[in-house]
mmCIF file of C-alpha atoms in Angstrom:
data_model
loop_
_atom_site.group_PDB
_atom_site.id
_atom_site.type_symbol
_atom_site.label_atom_id
_atom_site.label_comp_id
_atom_site.label_asym_id
_atom_site.label_seq_id
_atom_site.Cartn_x
_atom_site.Cartn_y
_atom_site.Cartn_z
ATOM 1 C CA MET A 17 -18.142 -44.323 -14.256
ATOM 2 C CA ILE A 18 -18.501 -40.764 -15.474
ATOM 3 C CA ASP A 19 -15.032 -39.046 -15.508
ATOM 4 C CA GLU A 20 -16.227 -35.403 -15.459
ATOM 5 C CA GLN A 21 -17.031 -34.080 -11.988
ATOM 6 C CA PRO A 22 -20.258 -32.719 -11.491
ATOM 7 C CA GLU A 23 -20.638 -28.754 -11.890
ATOM 8 C CA PRO A 24 -21.638 -26.938 -8.791
ATOM 9 C CA ARG A 25 -25.427 -26.288 -8.784
ATOM 10 C CA PRO A 26 -27.744 -24.500 -6.324
ATOM 11 C CA GLY A 27 -29.511 -27.231 -3.990
ATOM 12 C CA PRO A 28 -33.354 -26.968 -3.567
ATOM 13 C CA ASP A 29 -34.910 -24.874 -0.951
ATOM 14 C CA PRO A 30 -35.899 -27.436 1.691
ATOM 15 C CA SER A 31 -38.792 -25.289 2.832
ATOM 16 C CA ASN A 32 -40.553 -25.966 -0.384
ATOM 17 C CA SER A 33 -40.275 -29.804 -0.661
ATOM 18 C CA THR A 34 -43.113 -30.523 -3.109
ATOM 19 C CA PRO A 35 -43.697 -29.499 -6.673
ATOM 20 C CA GLU A 36 -46.352 -27.149 -5.517
ATOM 21 C CA GLY A 37 -43.762 -25.147 -3.654
ATOM 22 C CA TRP A 38 -41.744 -24.400 -6.914
ATOM 23 C CA THR A 39 -44.120 -24.068 -9.592
ATOM 24 C CA LYS A 40 -46.747 -21.573 -10.809
ATOM 25 C CA ASP A 41 -49.485 -22.415 -13.252
ATOM 26 C CA MET A 42 -49.212 -21.217 -16.972
ATOM 27 C CA PRO A 43 -52.083 -19.826 -18.909
ATOM 28 C CA GLN A 44 -53.378 -22.640 -21.290
ATOM 29 C CA GLU A 45 -52.784 -20.247 -24.104
ATOM 30 C CA GLU A 46 -49.105 -20.113 -23.270
ATOM 31 C CA GLN A 47 -48.917 -23.841 -22.865
ATOM 32 C CA ASP A 48 -50.463 -24.338 -26.283
ATOM 33 C CA GLU A 49 -47.951 -21.874 -27.726
ATOM 34 C CA VAL A 50 -45.023 -23.728 -26.327
ATOM 35 C CA LEU A 51 -46.385 -27.079 -27.615
ATOM 36 C CA ALA A 52 -46.910 -25.677 -31.019
ATOM 37 C CA ARG A 53 -43.449 -24.306 -31.241
ATOM 38 C CA LEU A 54 -42.114 -27.923 -30.200
ATOM 39 C CA ARG A 55 -44.294 -29.632 -32.758
ATOM 40 C CA ALA A 56 -43.299 -27.048 -35.421
ATOM 41 C CA GLU A 57 -39.655 -27.710 -34.843
ATOM 42 C CA PHE A 58 -39.747 -31.504 -34.228
ATOM 43 C CA SER A 59 -42.799 -33.128 -35.760
ATOM 44 C CA LYS A 60 -41.675 -32.359 -39.218
ATOM 45 C CA VAL A 61 -38.623 -34.685 -38.348
ATOM 46 C CA ASP A 62 -41.055 -37.285 -37.254
ATOM 47 C CA GLU A 63 -43.037 -37.201 -40.516
ATOM 48 C CA GLU A 64 -39.941 -37.521 -42.516
ATOM 49 C CA CYS A 65 -39.014 -40.526 -40.594
ATOM 50 C CA GLU A 66 -42.273 -42.282 -41.163
ATOM 51 C CA MET B 22 -25.851 -41.141 0.899
ATOM 52 C CA GLY B 23 -27.415 -43.322 -2.013
ATOM 53 C CA SER B 24 -25.781 -44.197 -5.237
ATOM 54 C CA ALA B 25 -26.586 -43.146 -8.870
ATOM 55 C CA ALA B 26 -28.914 -45.320 -10.610
ATOM 56 C CA PRO B 27 -26.762 -47.106 -13.446
ATOM 57 C CA VAL B 28 -29.405 -46.201 -16.043
ATOM 58 C CA VAL B 29 -29.092 -42.560 -15.296
ATOM 59 C CA GLU B 30 -25.343 -42.744 -15.229
ATOM 60 C CA ALA B 31 -25.540 -44.354 -18.769
ATOM 61 C CA GLU B 32 -27.820 -41.632 -19.946
ATOM 62 C CA MET B 33 -25.341 -39.060 -18.489
ATOM 63 C CA ALA B 34 -22.495 -40.801 -20.205
ATOM 64 C CA ASP B 35 -24.088 -40.551 -23.583
ATOM 65 C CA TRP B 36 -24.857 -36.826 -22.806
ATOM 66 C CA VAL B 37 -21.183 -36.130 -21.792
ATOM 67 C CA SER B 38 -19.876 -38.054 -25.053
ATOM 68 C CA LEU B 39 -21.892 -35.610 -26.972
ATOM 69 C CA GLY B 40 -20.344 -32.640 -25.406
ATOM 70 C CA GLY B 41 -22.996 -32.063 -22.601
ATOM 71 C CA GLY B 42 -21.951 -31.484 -19.000
ATOM 72 C CA ASN B 43 -22.739 -33.700 -16.137
ATOM 73 C CA SER B 44 -24.308 -31.376 -13.284
ATOM 74 C CA GLY B 45 -24.816 -34.453 -10.923
ATOM 75 C CA ILE B 46 -27.188 -37.445 -10.129
ATOM 76 C CA VAL B 47 -26.807 -37.920 -6.156
ATOM 77 C CA GLY B 48 -27.809 -34.754 -4.367
ATOM 78 C CA ASP B 49 -25.259 -33.194 -1.808
ATOM 79 C CA ALA B 50 -26.264 -32.319 1.735
ATOM 80 C CA SER B 51 -28.529 -29.589 0.420
ATOM 81 C CA HIS B 52 -30.892 -32.039 -1.175
ATOM 82 C CA SER B 53 -33.255 -33.255 1.417
ATOM 83 C CA TYR B 54 -36.003 -34.264 -0.773
ATOM 84 C CA GLY B 55 -36.865 -35.644 -4.330
ATOM 85 C CA PHE B 56 -35.361 -37.943 -6.921
ATOM 86 C CA HIS B 57 -31.785 -36.891 -6.231
ATOM 87 C CA VAL B 58 -31.977 -38.686 -2.908
ATOM 88 C CA ALA B 59 -32.332 -42.413 -2.270
ATOM 89 C CA ALA B 60 -35.867 -43.572 -1.435
ATOM 90 C CA ASP B 61 -34.595 -45.258 1.953
ATOM 91 C CA GLU B 62 -33.287 -41.795 3.084
ATOM 92 C CA LEU B 63 -36.596 -40.241 2.543
ATOM 93 C CA PRO B 64 -40.064 -40.385 4.368
ATOM 94 C CA SER B 65 -42.728 -42.214 2.615
ATOM 95 C CA SER B 66 -44.524 -38.860 2.229
ATOM 96 C CA ASP B 67 -41.730 -37.601 -0.192
ATOM 97 C CA TYR B 68 -43.522 -36.684 -3.508
ATOM 98 C CA SER B 69 -40.815 -38.793 -5.395
ATOM 99 C CA ARG B 70 -42.453 -41.773 -3.675
ATOM 100 C CA THR B 71 -46.073 -40.815 -3.542
ATOM 101 C CA MET B 72 -46.084 -39.974 -6.976
ATOM 102 C CA ASP B 73 -44.466 -43.388 -8.328
ATOM 103 C CA PRO B 74 -47.337 -45.612 -10.149
ATOM 104 C CA VAL B 75 -46.596 -48.414 -7.603
ATOM 105 C CA GLY B 76 -46.887 -46.038 -4.789
ATOM 106 C CA ALA B 77 -44.739 -44.707 -1.792
ATOM 107 C CA PHE B 78 -43.657 -48.234 -0.668
ATOM 108 C CA GLY B 79 -42.388 -49.738 -3.872
ATOM 109 C CA PRO B 80 -41.555 -52.244 -5.215
ATOM 110 C CA TYR B 81 -38.605 -50.003 -6.373
ATOM 111 C CA VAL B 82 -35.618 -51.146 -8.669
ATOM 112 C CA ASP B 83 -33.378 -50.287 -5.675
ATOM 113 C CA TRP B 84 -33.945 -48.066 -2.502
ATOM 114 C CA ASP B 85 -30.643 -46.889 -2.509
ATOM 115 C CA TYR B 86 -30.846 -45.273 -6.154
ATOM 116 C CA ALA B 87 -30.946 -41.519 -6.868
ATOM 117 C CA THR B 88 -32.958 -41.425 -9.955
ATOM 118 C CA ALA B 89 -32.623 -38.071 -11.428
ATOM 119 C CA GLY B 90 -29.670 -36.472 -13.548
ATOM 120 C CA ASP B 91 -28.807 -32.913 -14.209
ATOM 121 C CA PHE B 92 -27.856 -32.681 -17.791
ATOM 122 C CA SER B 93 -26.033 -29.308 -18.553
ATOM 123 C CA HIS B 94 -26.178 -27.715 -21.928
ATOM 124 C CA LYS B 95 -23.935 -24.970 -20.836
ATOM 125 C CA ASN B 96 -26.110 -22.325 -22.854
ATOM 126 C CA ASP B 97 -24.838 -24.094 -26.054
ATOM 127 C CA GLU B 98 -27.745 -23.854 -28.556
ATOM 128 C CA THR B 99 -27.031 -27.224 -30.198
ATOM 129 C CA LEU B 100 -27.292 -28.983 -27.040
ATOM 130 C CA ARG B 101 -30.161 -27.027 -25.821
ATOM 131 C CA ALA B 102 -32.009 -28.008 -28.822
ATOM 132 C CA MET B 103 -31.534 -31.696 -27.752
ATOM 133 C CA HIS B 104 -33.332 -30.583 -24.328
ATOM 134 C CA ARG B 105 -36.302 -29.153 -26.375
ATOM 135 C CA GLU B 106 -36.513 -32.454 -28.420
ATOM 136 C CA VAL B 107 -36.664 -34.458 -25.230
ATOM 137 C CA LEU B 108 -39.505 -32.197 -23.899
ATOM 138 C CA HIS B 109 -41.271 -32.576 -27.160
ATOM 139 C CA ARG B 110 -40.958 -36.407 -26.945
ATOM 140 C CA LEU B 111 -42.360 -36.146 -23.390
ATOM 141 C CA MET B 112 -45.227 -34.085 -24.304
ATOM 142 C CA ASN B 113 -45.752 -36.373 -27.175
ATOM 143 C CA GLY B 114 -46.226 -39.484 -24.789
ATOM 144 C CA GLU B 115 -42.841 -40.969 -25.188
ATOM 145 C CA MET B 116 -40.376 -42.239 -22.571
ATOM 146 C CA PRO B 117 -43.025 -43.522 -19.953
ATOM 147 C CA MET B 118 -40.089 -44.105 -17.254
ATOM 148 C CA ILE B 119 -39.398 -40.409 -17.131
ATOM 149 C CA CYS B 120 -41.774 -38.435 -14.760
ATOM 150 C CA GLU B 121 -40.246 -35.119 -14.409
ATOM 151 C CA PHE B 122 -38.355 -32.438 -16.623
ATOM 152 C CA ILE B 123 -37.149 -28.976 -15.326
ATOM 153 C CA GLY B 124 -35.465 -27.057 -17.913
ATOM 154 C CA LYS B 125 -35.002 -23.828 -19.991
ATOM 155 C CA PRO B 126 -35.434 -25.109 -23.649
ATOM 156 C CA TRP B 127 -35.201 -21.782 -25.261
ATOM 157 C CA ALA B 128 -32.690 -19.083 -24.443
ATOM 158 C CA ASP B 129 -35.408 -16.332 -24.467
ATOM 159 C CA GLN B 130 -38.105 -18.288 -22.455
ATOM 160 C CA PRO B 131 -38.519 -19.116 -18.815
ATOM 161 C CA VAL B 132 -37.638 -22.444 -17.020
ATOM 162 C CA TYR B 133 -40.496 -24.846 -17.383
ATOM 163 C CA TYR B 134 -41.800 -27.503 -15.036
ATOM 164 C CA TRP B 135 -43.045 -30.695 -16.530
ATOM 165 C CA ALA B 136 -44.419 -33.855 -14.636
ATOM 166 C CA ARG B 137 -46.127 -36.705 -15.993
ATOM 167 C CA TRP B 138 -48.795 -36.654 -13.175
ATOM 168 C CA ASN B 139 -49.851 -33.506 -14.321
ATOM 169 C CA GLY B 140 -50.758 -34.854 -17.796
ATOM 170 C CA ILE B 141 -48.302 -35.000 -20.581
ATOM 171 C CA GLU B 142 -49.434 -31.691 -22.268
ATOM 172 C CA THR B 143 -49.281 -29.666 -19.174
ATOM 173 C CA LEU B 144 -46.422 -27.104 -18.467
ATOM 174 C CA GLN B 145 -45.997 -24.908 -15.501
ATOM 175 C CA TYR B 146 -43.355 -22.066 -14.698
ATOM 176 C CA TYR B 147 -40.613 -23.294 -12.391
ATOM 177 C CA THR B 148 -40.170 -20.692 -9.726
ATOM 178 C CA GLY B 149 -37.022 -22.206 -8.109
ATOM 179 C CA SER B 150 -33.461 -21.229 -8.749
ATOM 180 C CA GLY B 151 -31.151 -22.546 -11.531
ATOM 181 C CA HIS B 152 -32.083 -25.069 -14.124
ATOM 182 C CA ASP B 153 -31.247 -22.453 -16.721
ATOM 183 C CA THR B 154 -28.155 -24.116 -18.109
ATOM 184 C CA TRP B 155 -29.216 -27.597 -17.147
ATOM 185 C CA SER B 156 -32.356 -29.728 -17.190
ATOM 186 C CA HIS B 157 -33.229 -31.882 -14.384
ATOM 187 C CA ILE B 158 -34.693 -35.223 -15.616
ATOM 188 C CA SER B 159 -36.322 -37.774 -12.959
ATOM 189 C CA TRP B 160 -37.042 -41.472 -13.635
ATOM 190 C CA TYR B 161 -39.936 -43.027 -11.698
ATOM 191 C CA ARG B 162 -38.018 -45.148 -8.959
ATOM 192 C CA SER B 163 -40.098 -48.317 -10.043
ATOM 193 C CA MET B 164 -38.778 -47.922 -13.587
ATOM 194 C CA VAL B 165 -35.351 -46.679 -13.351
ATOM 195 C CA ASN B 166 -34.110 -50.200 -14.777
ATOM 196 C CA GLN B 167 -35.243 -48.809 -18.083
ATOM 197 C CA ARG B 168 -33.233 -46.756 -20.457
ATOM 198 C CA ALA B 169 -35.004 -43.833 -21.964
ATOM 199 C CA TYR B 170 -32.283 -43.159 -24.677
ATOM 200 C CA LEU B 171 -32.742 -39.422 -24.124
ATOM 201 C CA TRP B 172 -29.921 -38.327 -26.457
ATOM 202 C CA LYS B 173 -28.998 -41.177 -28.854
ATOM 203 C CA GLY B 174 -32.202 -42.736 -29.971
ATOM 204 C CA ASP B 175 -33.062 -46.201 -29.193
ATOM 205 C CA THR B 176 -30.674 -48.152 -31.537
ATOM 206 C CA LEU B 177 -29.870 -51.512 -29.765
ATOM 207 C CA SER B 178 -26.387 -52.888 -29.581
ATOM 208 C CA PRO B 179 -25.874 -56.423 -30.734
ATOM 209 C CA GLU B 180 -25.696 -57.472 -26.704
ATOM 210 C CA GLU B 181 -28.765 -55.574 -26.147
ATOM 211 C CA MET B 182 -30.484 -57.205 -29.141
ATOM 212 C CA ASP B 183 -29.502 -60.697 -27.660
ATOM 213 C CA GLN B 184 -30.859 -59.549 -24.187
ATOM 214 C CA LEU B 185 -34.172 -58.687 -25.803
ATOM 215 C CA ALA B 186 -34.498 -61.716 -27.858
ATOM 216 C CA ASN B 187 -33.748 -64.099 -24.823
ATOM 217 C CA LEU B 188 -36.422 -62.085 -22.864
ATOM 218 C CA THR B 189 -39.076 -62.252 -25.651
ATOM 219 C CA ALA B 190 -38.181 -66.068 -25.934
ATOM 220 C CA GLU B 191 -38.717 -66.568 -22.142
ATOM 221 C CA LYS B 192 -41.988 -64.777 -22.526
ATOM 222 C CA VAL B 193 -43.204 -66.879 -25.357
ATOM 223 C CA LEU B 194 -42.488 -69.876 -23.622
ATOM 224 C CA THR B 195 -44.734 -68.951 -20.632
ATOM 225 C CA LYS B 196 -47.762 -68.910 -23.079
ATOM 226 C CA ILE B 197 -50.186 -71.549 -22.986
ATOM 227 C CA TYR B 198 -52.613 -72.553 -25.962
ATOM 228 C CA ARG B 199 -56.098 -71.397 -25.071
ATOM 229 C CA ASP B 200 -59.164 -72.181 -27.176
ATOM 230 C CA ALA B 201 -60.234 -68.656 -27.007
ATOM 231 C CA ASP B 202 -57.038 -67.351 -28.685
ATOM 232 C CA TRP B 203 -57.827 -69.635 -31.871
ATOM 233 C CA THR B 204 -59.797 -67.429 -34.321
ATOM 234 C CA ASN B 205 -62.169 -70.169 -35.771
ATOM 235 C CA PRO B 206 -65.542 -69.020 -36.497
ATOM 236 C CA ASN B 207 -66.492 -71.907 -38.721
ATOM 237 C CA ASN B 208 -65.323 -74.580 -36.146
ATOM 238 C CA PHE B 209 -62.854 -76.230 -38.248
ATOM 239 C CA THR B 210 -60.851 -78.975 -36.616
ATOM 240 C CA LEU B 211 -57.275 -78.546 -36.040
ATOM 241 C CA GLY B 212 -56.601 -81.290 -38.409
ATOM 242 C CA TYR B 213 -58.588 -79.558 -41.066
ATOM 243 C CA MET B 214 -56.729 -76.203 -40.511
ATOM 244 C CA VAL B 215 -53.386 -77.949 -41.065
ATOM 245 C CA PHE B 216 -54.545 -79.612 -43.988
ATOM 246 C CA ALA B 217 -55.872 -76.479 -45.465
ATOM 247 C CA ILE B 218 -52.605 -74.575 -44.792
ATOM 248 C CA ASN B 219 -50.622 -77.431 -46.129
ATOM 249 C CA SER B 220 -52.595 -77.172 -49.302
ATOM 250 C CA TRP B 221 -52.331 -73.588 -49.873
ATOM 251 C CA LEU B 222 -48.489 -73.631 -49.220
ATOM 252 C CA SER B 223 -47.814 -76.258 -51.767
ATOM 253 C CA ASP B 224 -44.448 -75.343 -53.057
ATOM 254 C CA PRO B 225 -41.851 -77.995 -51.838
ATOM 255 C CA PRO B 226 -39.668 -75.936 -49.723
ATOM 256 C CA LEU B 227 -42.695 -74.391 -47.653
ATOM 257 C CA ARG B 228 -44.291 -77.906 -47.846
ATOM 258 C CA ASP B 229 -41.234 -79.423 -46.394
ATOM 259 C CA SER B 230 -40.896 -76.858 -43.622
ATOM 260 C CA LEU B 231 -44.578 -77.218 -42.546
ATOM 261 C CA ALA B 232 -44.001 -81.069 -42.358
ATOM 262 C CA LYS B 233 -41.013 -80.282 -40.128
ATOM 263 C CA LEU B 234 -43.102 -77.747 -38.015
ATOM 264 C CA GLN B 235 -45.983 -80.362 -37.906
ATOM 265 C CA ALA B 236 -43.277 -82.877 -36.552
ATOM 266 C CA ASP B 237 -42.202 -80.666 -34.128
ATOM 267 C CA VAL B 238 -45.600 -79.831 -32.897
ATOM 268 C CA ASP B 239 -46.472 -83.556 -32.761
ATOM 269 C CA LYS B 240 -43.459 -83.905 -30.247
ATOM 270 C CA LEU B 241 -44.565 -81.079 -28.231
ATOM 271 C CA LEU B 242 -48.187 -82.694 -27.983
ATOM 272 C CA ALA B 243 -46.701 -86.023 -27.030
ATOM 273 C CA GLY B 244 -45.152 -84.069 -24.246
ATOM 274 C CA GLY B 245 -48.495 -83.062 -22.788
ATOM 275 C CA VAL B 246 -49.385 -79.647 -24.059
ATOM 276 C CA PRO B 247 -52.901 -79.092 -22.913
ATOM 277 C CA THR B 248 -55.257 -78.780 -25.830
ATOM 278 C CA PRO B 249 -58.971 -78.468 -25.189
ATOM 279 C CA GLY B 250 -60.881 -81.487 -26.460
ATOM 280 C CA GLY B 251 -57.677 -83.366 -27.654
ATOM 281 C CA VAL B 252 -56.125 -83.398 -31.073
ATOM 282 C CA PRO B 253 -57.556 -85.211 -34.109
ATOM 283 C CA PRO B 254 -55.428 -87.981 -35.418
ATOM 284 C CA HIS B 255 -52.897 -87.062 -37.886
ATOM 285 C CA LEU B 256 -54.407 -89.072 -41.012
ATOM 286 C CA HIS B 257 -52.529 -87.531 -44.109
ATOM 287 C CA ASN B 258 -49.092 -86.597 -45.209
ATOM 288 C CA PRO B 259 -48.354 -83.016 -46.435
ATOM 289 C CA GLY B 260 -49.887 -82.288 -49.966
ATOM 290 C CA GLU B 261 -52.196 -85.264 -49.912
ATOM 291 C CA VAL B 262 -55.963 -85.076 -49.609
ATOM 292 C CA MET B 263 -57.252 -85.566 -46.275
ATOM 293 C CA PRO B 264 -59.511 -88.513 -45.940
ATOM 294 C CA ALA B 265 -63.170 -87.858 -44.998
#
């Protein structure tokens, strides 16, 4: 059991019950940028572990 | 109302022990669809069912389970960095039981939506509300008996190691020797192979171990283990030259 009570959070909008209803495509360039940032931060750690 | 999948509860307990917040697993009345709701309270058309690798009709680990957790980082940068690392691992193909991540990995960037079914390197903008101080992470309903070790790595406890060893042993015992599994391009007989290995490993401790192994194999064979073509008679002792 988890002692801490859940924090209040807004529920989803029932009119948008599929991911298509709450997502918008990102330009590929921005996706690449996010992935590059993640890799810059964490891939170095992976290499050190190997 | 459904119940929280124990695996998600365990991941939440890890997170809380690290200082994170529990923003919930089982959805309240406002949750009418998705992974915070039990499968048996949803129509088969719900995306959390249709997107499962086994399909909308299971088998699932438990139809009563809510299989998503909302893990709050409370805008704490140290905790938020752990959410970034989870997203990195997901986009690197790890944690196959996790199918969905909604969160804001950087304070100055938008909320992102990641779903395994879109491709592991695909991100979208999330246009719903919230998810700025917590990340929503969903398990496939058919895989919610598998820990992801989101926050504490995959170090096994002694009990978990025992459990894994037992499961491995059970799997090994189900294996049956098949001729095709035996890499033997020169068509050596089984007896010759044992003889050759025995000769190579001629140090007494290894030789004795091998003799014991052979005795164990003989016992198994006497018990009727299937061997295509039968087994040649045992014509030599360990270390001796095999008769022609």
